[in-house]
PDB file of C-alpha atoms in Angstrom:
ATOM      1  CA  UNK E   1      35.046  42.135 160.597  1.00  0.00           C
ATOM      2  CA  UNK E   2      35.594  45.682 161.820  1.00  0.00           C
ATOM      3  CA  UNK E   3      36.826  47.118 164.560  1.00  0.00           C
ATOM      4  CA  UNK E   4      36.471  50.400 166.319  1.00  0.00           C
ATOM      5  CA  UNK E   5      39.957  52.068 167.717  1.00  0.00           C
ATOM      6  CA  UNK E   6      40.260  54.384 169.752  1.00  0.00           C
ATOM      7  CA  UNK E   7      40.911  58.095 168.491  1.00  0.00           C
ATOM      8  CA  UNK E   8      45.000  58.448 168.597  1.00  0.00           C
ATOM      9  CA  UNK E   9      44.681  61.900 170.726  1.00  0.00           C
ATOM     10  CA  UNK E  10      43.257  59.924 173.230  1.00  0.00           C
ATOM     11  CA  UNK E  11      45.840  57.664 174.433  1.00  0.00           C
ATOM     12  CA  UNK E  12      48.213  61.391 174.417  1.00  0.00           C
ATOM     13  CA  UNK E  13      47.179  61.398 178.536  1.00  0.00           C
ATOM     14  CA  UNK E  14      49.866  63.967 179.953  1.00  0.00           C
ATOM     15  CA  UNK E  15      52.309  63.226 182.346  1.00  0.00           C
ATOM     16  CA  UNK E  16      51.979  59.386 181.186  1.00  0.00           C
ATOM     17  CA  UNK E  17      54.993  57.375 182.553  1.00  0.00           C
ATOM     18  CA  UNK E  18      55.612  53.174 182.473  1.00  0.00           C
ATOM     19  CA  UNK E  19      53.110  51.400 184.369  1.00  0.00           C
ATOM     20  CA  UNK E  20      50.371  54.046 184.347  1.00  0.00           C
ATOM     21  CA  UNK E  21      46.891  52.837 183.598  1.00  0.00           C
ATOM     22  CA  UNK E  22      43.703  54.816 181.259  1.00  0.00           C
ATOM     23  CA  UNK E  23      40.840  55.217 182.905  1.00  0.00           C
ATOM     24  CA  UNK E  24      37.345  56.771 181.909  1.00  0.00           C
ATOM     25  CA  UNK E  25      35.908  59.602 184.872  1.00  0.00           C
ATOM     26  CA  UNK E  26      32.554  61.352 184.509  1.00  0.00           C
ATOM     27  CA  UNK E  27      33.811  63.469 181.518  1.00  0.00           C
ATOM     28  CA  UNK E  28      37.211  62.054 180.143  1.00  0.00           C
ATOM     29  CA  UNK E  29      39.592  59.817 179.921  1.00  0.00           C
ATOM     30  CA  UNK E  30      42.387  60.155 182.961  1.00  0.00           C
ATOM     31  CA  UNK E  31      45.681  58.584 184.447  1.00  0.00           C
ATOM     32  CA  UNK E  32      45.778  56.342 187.174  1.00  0.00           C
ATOM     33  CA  UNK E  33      49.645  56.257 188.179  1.00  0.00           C
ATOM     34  CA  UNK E  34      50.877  52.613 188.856  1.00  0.00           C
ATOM     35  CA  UNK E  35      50.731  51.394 191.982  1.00  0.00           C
ATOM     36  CA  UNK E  36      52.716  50.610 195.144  1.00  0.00           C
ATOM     37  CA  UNK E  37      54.143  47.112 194.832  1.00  0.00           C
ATOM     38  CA  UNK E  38      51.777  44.142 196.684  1.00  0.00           C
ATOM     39  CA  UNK E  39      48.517  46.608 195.703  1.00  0.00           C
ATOM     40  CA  UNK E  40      45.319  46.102 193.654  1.00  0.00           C
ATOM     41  CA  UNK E  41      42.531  47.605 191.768  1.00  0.00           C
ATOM     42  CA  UNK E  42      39.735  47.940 193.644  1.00  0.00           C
ATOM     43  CA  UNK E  43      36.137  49.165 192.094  1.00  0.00           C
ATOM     44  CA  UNK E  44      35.060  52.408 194.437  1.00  0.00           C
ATOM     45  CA  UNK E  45      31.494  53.878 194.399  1.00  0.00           C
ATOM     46  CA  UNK E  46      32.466  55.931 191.405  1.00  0.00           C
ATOM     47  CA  UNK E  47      36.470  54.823 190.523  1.00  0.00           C
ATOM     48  CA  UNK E  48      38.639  52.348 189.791  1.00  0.00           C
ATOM     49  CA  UNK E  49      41.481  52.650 192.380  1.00  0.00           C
ATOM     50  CA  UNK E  50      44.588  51.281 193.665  1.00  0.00           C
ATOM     51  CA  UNK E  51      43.863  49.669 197.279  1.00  0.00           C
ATOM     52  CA  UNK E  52      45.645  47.273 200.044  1.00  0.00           C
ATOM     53  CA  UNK E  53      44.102  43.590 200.739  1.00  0.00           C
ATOM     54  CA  UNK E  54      44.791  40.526 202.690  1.00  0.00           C
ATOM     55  CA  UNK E  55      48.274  40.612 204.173  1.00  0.00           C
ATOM     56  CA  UNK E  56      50.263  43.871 203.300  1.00  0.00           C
ATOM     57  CA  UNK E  57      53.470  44.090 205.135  1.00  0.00           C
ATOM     58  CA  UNK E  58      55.578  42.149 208.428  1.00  0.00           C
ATOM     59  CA  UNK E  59      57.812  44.393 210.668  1.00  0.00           C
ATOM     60  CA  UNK E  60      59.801  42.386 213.243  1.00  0.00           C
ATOM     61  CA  UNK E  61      61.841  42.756 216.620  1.00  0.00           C
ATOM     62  CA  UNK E  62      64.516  39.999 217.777  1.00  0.00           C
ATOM     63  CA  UNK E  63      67.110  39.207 220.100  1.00  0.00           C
ATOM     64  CA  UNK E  64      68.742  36.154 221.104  1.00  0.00           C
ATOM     65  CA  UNK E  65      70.909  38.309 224.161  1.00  0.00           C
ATOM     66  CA  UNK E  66      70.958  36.813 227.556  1.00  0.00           C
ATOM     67  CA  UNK E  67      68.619  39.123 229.571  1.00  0.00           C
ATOM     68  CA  UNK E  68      68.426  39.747 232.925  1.00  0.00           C
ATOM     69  CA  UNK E  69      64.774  40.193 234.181  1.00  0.00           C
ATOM     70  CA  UNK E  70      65.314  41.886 237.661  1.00  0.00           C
ATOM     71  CA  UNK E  71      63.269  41.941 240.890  1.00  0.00           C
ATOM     72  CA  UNK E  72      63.515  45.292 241.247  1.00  0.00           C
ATOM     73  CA  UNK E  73      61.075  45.711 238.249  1.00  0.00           C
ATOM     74  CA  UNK E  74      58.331  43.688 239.472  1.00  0.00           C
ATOM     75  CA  UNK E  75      54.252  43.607 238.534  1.00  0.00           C
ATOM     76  CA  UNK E  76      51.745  43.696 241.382  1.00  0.00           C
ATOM     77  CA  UNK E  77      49.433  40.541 241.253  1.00  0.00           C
ATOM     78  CA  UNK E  78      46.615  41.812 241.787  1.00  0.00           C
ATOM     79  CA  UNK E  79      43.432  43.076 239.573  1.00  0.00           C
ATOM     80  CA  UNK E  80      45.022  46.011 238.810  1.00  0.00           C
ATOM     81  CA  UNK E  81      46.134  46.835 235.250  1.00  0.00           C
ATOM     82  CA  UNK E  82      49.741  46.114 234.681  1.00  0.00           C
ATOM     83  CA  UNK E  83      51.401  49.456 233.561  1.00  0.00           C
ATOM     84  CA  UNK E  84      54.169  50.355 231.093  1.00  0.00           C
ATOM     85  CA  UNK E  85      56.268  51.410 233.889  1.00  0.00           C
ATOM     86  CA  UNK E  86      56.331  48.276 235.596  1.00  0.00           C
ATOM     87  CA  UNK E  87      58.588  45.288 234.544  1.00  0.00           C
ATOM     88  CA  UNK E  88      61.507  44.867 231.814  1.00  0.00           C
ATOM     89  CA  UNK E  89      61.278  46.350 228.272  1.00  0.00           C
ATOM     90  CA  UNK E  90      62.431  43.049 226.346  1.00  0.00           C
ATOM     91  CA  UNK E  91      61.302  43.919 222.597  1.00  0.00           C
ATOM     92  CA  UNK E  92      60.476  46.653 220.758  1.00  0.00           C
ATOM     93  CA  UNK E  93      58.670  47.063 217.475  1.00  0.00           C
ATOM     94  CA  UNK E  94      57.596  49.646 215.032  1.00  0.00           C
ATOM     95  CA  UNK E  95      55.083  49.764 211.953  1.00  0.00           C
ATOM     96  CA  UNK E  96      53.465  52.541 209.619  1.00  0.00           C
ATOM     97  CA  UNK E  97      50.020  50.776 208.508  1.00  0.00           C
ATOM     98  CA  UNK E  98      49.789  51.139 204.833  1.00  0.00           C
ATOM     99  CA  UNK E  99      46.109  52.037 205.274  1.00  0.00           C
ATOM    100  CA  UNK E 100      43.407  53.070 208.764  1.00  0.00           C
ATOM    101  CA  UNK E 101      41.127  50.217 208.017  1.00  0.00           C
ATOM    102  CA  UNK E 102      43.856  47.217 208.519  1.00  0.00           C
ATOM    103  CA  UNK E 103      43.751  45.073 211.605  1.00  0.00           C
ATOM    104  CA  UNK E 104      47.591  44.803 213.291  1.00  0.00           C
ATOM    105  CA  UNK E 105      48.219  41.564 214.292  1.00  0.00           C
ATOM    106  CA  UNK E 106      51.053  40.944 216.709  1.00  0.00           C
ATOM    107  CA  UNK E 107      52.656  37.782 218.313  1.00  0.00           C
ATOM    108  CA  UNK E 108      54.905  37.257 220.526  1.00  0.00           C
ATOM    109  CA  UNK E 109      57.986  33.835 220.945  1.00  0.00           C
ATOM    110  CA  UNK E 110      60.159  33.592 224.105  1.00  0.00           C
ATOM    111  CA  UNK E 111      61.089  30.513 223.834  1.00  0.00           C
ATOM    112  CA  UNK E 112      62.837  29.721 227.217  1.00  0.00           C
ATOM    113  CA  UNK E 113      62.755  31.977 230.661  1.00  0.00           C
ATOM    114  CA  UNK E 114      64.233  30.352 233.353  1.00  0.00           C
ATOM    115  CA  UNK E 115      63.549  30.515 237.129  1.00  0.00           C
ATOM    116  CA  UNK E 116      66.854  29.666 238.576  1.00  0.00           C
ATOM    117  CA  UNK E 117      65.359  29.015 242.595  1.00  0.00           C
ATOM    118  CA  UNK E 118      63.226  26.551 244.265  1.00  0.00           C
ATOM    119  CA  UNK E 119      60.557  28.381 244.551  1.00  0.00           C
ATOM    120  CA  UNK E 120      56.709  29.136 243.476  1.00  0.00           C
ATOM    121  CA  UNK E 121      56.404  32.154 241.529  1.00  0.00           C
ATOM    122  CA  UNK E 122      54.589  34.171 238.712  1.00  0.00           C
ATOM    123  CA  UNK E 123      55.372  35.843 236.317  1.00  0.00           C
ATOM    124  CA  UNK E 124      53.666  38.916 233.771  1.00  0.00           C
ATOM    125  CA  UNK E 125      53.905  39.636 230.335  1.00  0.00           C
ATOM    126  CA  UNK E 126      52.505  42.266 229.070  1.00  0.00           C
ATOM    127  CA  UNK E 127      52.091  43.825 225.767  1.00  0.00           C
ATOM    128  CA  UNK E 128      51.896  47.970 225.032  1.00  0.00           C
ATOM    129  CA  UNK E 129      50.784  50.429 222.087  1.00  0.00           C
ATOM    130  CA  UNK E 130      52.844  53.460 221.777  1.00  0.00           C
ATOM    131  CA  UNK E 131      52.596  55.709 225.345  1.00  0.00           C
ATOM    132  CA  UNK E 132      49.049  53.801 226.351  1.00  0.00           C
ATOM    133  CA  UNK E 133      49.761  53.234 230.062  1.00  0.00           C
ATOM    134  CA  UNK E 134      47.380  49.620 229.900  1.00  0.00           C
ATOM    135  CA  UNK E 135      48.290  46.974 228.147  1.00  0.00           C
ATOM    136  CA  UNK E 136      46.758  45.491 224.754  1.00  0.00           C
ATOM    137  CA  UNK E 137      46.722  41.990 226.494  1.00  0.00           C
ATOM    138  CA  UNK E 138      48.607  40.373 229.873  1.00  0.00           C
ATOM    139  CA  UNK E 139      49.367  36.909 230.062  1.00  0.00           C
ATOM    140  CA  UNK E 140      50.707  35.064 233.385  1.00  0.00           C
ATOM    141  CA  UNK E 141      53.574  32.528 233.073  1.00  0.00           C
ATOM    142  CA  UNK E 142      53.416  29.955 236.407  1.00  0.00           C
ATOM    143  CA  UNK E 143      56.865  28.338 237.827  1.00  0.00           C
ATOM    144  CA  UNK E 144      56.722  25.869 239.927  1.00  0.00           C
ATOM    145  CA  UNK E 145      60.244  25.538 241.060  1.00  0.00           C
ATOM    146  CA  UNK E 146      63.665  25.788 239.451  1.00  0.00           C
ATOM    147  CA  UNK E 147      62.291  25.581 235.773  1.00  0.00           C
ATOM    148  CA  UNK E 148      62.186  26.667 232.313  1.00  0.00           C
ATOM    149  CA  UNK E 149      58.736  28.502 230.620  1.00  0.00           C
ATOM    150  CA  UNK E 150      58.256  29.714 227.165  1.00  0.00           C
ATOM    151  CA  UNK E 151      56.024  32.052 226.229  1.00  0.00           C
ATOM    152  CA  UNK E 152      53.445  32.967 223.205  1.00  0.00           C
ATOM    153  CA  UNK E 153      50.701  35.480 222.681  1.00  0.00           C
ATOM    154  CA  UNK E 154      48.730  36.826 220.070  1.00  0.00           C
ATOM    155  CA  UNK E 155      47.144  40.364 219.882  1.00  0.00           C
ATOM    156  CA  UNK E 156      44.839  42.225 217.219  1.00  0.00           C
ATOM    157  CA  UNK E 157      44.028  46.062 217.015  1.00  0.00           C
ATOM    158  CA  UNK E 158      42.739  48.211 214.548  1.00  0.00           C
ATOM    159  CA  UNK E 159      45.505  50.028 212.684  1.00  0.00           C
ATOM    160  CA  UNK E 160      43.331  53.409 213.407  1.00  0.00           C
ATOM    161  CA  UNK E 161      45.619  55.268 211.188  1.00  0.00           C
ATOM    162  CA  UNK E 162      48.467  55.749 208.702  1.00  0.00           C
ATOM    163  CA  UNK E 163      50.696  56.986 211.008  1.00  0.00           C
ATOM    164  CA  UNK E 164      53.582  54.873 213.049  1.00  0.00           C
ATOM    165  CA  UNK E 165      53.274  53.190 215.481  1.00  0.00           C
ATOM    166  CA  UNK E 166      54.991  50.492 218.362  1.00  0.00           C
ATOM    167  CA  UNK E 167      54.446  47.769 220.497  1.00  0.00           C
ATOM    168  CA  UNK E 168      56.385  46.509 223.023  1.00  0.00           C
ATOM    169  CA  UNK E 169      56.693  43.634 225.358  1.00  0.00           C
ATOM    170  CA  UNK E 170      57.530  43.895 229.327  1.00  0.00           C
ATOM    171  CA  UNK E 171      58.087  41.123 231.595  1.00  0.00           C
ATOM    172  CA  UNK E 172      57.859  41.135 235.336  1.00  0.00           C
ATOM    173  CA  UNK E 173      58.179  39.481 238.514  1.00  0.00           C
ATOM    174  CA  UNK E 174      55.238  39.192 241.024  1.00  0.00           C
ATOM    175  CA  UNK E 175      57.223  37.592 243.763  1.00  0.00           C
ATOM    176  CA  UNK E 176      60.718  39.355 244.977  1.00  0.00           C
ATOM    177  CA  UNK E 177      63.063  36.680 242.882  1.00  0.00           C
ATOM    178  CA  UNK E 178      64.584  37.075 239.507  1.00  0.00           C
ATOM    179  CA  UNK E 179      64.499  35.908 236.174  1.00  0.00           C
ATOM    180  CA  UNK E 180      66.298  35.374 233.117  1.00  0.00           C
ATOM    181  CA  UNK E 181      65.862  34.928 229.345  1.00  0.00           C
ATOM    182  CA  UNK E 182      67.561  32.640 227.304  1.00  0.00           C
ATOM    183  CA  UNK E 183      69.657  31.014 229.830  1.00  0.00           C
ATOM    184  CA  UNK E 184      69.739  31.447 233.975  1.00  0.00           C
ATOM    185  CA  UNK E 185      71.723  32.856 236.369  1.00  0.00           C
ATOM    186  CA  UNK E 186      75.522  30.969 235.089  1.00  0.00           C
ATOM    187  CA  UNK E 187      74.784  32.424 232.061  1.00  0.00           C
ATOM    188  CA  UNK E 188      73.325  31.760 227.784  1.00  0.00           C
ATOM    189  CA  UNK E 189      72.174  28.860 227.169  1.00  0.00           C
ATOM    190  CA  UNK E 190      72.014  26.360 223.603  1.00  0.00           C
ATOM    191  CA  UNK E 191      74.591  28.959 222.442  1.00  0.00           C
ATOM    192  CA  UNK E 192      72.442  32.274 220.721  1.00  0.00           C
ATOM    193  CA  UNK E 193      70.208  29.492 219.093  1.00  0.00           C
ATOM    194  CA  UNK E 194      66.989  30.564 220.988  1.00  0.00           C
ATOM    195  CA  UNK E 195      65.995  33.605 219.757  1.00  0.00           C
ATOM    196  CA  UNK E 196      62.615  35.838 221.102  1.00  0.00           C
ATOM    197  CA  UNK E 197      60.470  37.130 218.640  1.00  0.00           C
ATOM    198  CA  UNK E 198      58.296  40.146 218.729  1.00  0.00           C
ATOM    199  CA  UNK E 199      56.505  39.890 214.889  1.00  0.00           C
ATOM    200  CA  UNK E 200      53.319  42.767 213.825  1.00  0.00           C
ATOM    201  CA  UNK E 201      51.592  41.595 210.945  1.00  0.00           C
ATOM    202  CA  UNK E 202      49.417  44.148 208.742  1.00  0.00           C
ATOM    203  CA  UNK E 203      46.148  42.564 206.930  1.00  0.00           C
ATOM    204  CA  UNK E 204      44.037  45.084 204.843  1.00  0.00           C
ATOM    205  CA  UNK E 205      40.111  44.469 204.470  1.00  0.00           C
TER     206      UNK E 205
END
């Protein structure tokens, strides 16, 4: 049986480095560097080329401090948009999107705010893109007296672009009482084991 090989100039492809693929373009054979770890190849119109899919990369925000959430920082309750200068800045996160097309997703874990007074009140979270004065999404937490509330939301937005980019969550009073994360007005609670969460997930098409 015989077999055709390809011409030994050929393979001679300069700048070749470990890792590098051969690929054929309209004319000749061509370089295609190796690619960014957790990439694929992807068949273009024309190309073969490295590209992002499914789930490409995680950046998170914690803290497990014992945070005040004043009254003096409160959020109307009423149909107007909550606004990033209204309420507490509890978490702040920051991602650069590996490519325009991916979808951010972003979730948020309090796990226990505490109400320490008898009394009805509501609170806001709400959930901000870079400078944006609206929020992505709002979500009211409901007290009904002296109690504890946890807290979880889920947001998606287009990446949009390749540059960075941050989210943050704010919390917020409506009524004129206080609040606190974590633990109440004496102080922490189960000892730095509850721990909030602010997690932005990249997916690529």
């Amino acid at each position: 049986m015989a077999f055709d090989l390809m011409p030994l100039p050929l393979l001679d492809v300069a700048n070749a480095a470990r890792g590098d693929l051969l690929l054929r373009s309209t004319a000749a054979w061509q370089r295609l560097p190796k690619g960014s770890n957790g990439q694929v190849l992807a068949a273009g119109s024309d190309d073969t080329a490295w590209a992002w899919r499914g789930w490409v990369q995680r950046a998170i925000a914690s803290t497990a401090a014992h945070l005040p959430i004043p009254n003096t920082a409160r959020i109307p309750g009423d149909d107007s948009m909550p606004q990033q200068s209204e309420g507490t800045e509890i978490l702040s996160v920051s991602i650069t999107p590996k490519s325009a097309a991916s979808l951010l997703r972003i979730q948020v874990d309090l796990p226990l705010i505490q109400l320490p007074v008898s009394v009805a009140l509501t609170a806001i979270a709400s959930l901000y893109r870079d400078a944006t004065a609206d929020p992505i999404r709002a979500k009211a937490i409901p007290f009904a007296g002296a109690e504890n509330q946890s807290l979880g939301m889920v947001a998606e937005v287009s990446a949009g672009s390749m540059a960075a980019t941050s989210f943050k969550l704010r919390i917020g009073p409506v009524e004129n009482y206080s609040l606190y994360l974590h633990g109440g007005s004496g102080g922490r609670l189960f000892g730095g084991a509850l721990t909030s969460l602010l997690i932005v997930d990249e997916f690529a098409p």
